[in-house]
XYZ file of C-alpha atoms in Angstrom:
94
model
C -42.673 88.517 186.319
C -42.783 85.279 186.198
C -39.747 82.915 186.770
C -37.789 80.303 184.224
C -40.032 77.190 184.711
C -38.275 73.674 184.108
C -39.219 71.785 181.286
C -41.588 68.768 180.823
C -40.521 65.109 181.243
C -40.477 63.014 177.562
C -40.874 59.747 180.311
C -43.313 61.063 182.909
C -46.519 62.432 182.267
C -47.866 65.685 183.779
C -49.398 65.962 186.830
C -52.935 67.105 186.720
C -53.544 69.222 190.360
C -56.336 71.054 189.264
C -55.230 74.431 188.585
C -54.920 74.321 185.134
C -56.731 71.880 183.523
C -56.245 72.773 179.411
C -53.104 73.223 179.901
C -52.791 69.685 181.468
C -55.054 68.106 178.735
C -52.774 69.547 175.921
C -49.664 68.570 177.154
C -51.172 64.968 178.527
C -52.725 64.341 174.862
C -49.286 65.351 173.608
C -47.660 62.535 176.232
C -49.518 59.146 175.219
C -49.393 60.117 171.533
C -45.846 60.403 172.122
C -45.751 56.712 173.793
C -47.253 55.329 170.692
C -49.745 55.990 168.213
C -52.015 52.885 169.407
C -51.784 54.226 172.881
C -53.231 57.299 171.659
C -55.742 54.841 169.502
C -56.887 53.269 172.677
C -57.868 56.579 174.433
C -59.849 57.633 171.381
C -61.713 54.435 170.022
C -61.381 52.810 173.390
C -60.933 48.271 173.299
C -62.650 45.680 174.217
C -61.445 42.493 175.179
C -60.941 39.772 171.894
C -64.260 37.766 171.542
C -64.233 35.009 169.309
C -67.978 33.853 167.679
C -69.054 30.281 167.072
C -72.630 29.145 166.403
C -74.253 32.342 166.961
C -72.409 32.660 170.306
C -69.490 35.302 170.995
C -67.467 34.284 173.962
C -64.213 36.078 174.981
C -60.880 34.696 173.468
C -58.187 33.164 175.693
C -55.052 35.323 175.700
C -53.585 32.300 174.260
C -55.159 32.392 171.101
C -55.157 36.470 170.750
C -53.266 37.610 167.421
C -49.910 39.551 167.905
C -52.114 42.532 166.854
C -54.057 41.915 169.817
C -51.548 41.377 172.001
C -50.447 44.893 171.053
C -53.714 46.612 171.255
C -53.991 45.580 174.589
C -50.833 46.283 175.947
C -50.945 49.918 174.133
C -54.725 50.001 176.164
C -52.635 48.883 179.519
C -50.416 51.942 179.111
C -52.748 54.473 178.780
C -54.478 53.283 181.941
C -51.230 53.575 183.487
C -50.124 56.750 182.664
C -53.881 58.214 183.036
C -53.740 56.700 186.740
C -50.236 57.668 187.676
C -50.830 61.735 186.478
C -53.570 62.821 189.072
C -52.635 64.118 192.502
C -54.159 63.188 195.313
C -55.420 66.418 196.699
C -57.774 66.598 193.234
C -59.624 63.448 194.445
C -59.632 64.892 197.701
């Protein structure tokens, strides 16, 4: 019989070490929705960087001149990266 097992963390995402992987997935989808819906946005649809197009060129857009909205999008982008980095042991990339 298995044991009471503790809880998981509304502030840290789970740890993926390889022995369970759907479980992981479930729970980790479950995590960066619950950070945001546009976090969960930028794991699904991905972003790119602002571009801005003049005369038949596109260029990429200082952060200066982003939108608030694209401000956010990136930002919600920056914390998915985080959280995807910070969840998998080492002894998986071993």
């Amino acid at each position: 019989m298995e044991g009471f097992r503790e809880g998981g963390s509304i502030t840290r995402p789970p740890i993926l070490d390889g022995t369970n992987y759907a479980y992981w997935k479930s729970r980790m989808t479950v995590f960066l929705k619950s950070l945001d819906t546009k976090t969960w946005k930028a794991i699904r649809a991905g972003w790119t960087t602002p571009t801005v197009t003049n005369e038949n060129v596109t260029i990429v857009k200082s952060k200066d001149d982003w939108t608030a909205e694209e401000h956010e999008l990136s930002l919600a982008n920056e914390n998915a990266i985080n959280a995807i980095f910070n969840v998998v042991d080492l002894n998986v990339l071993s």
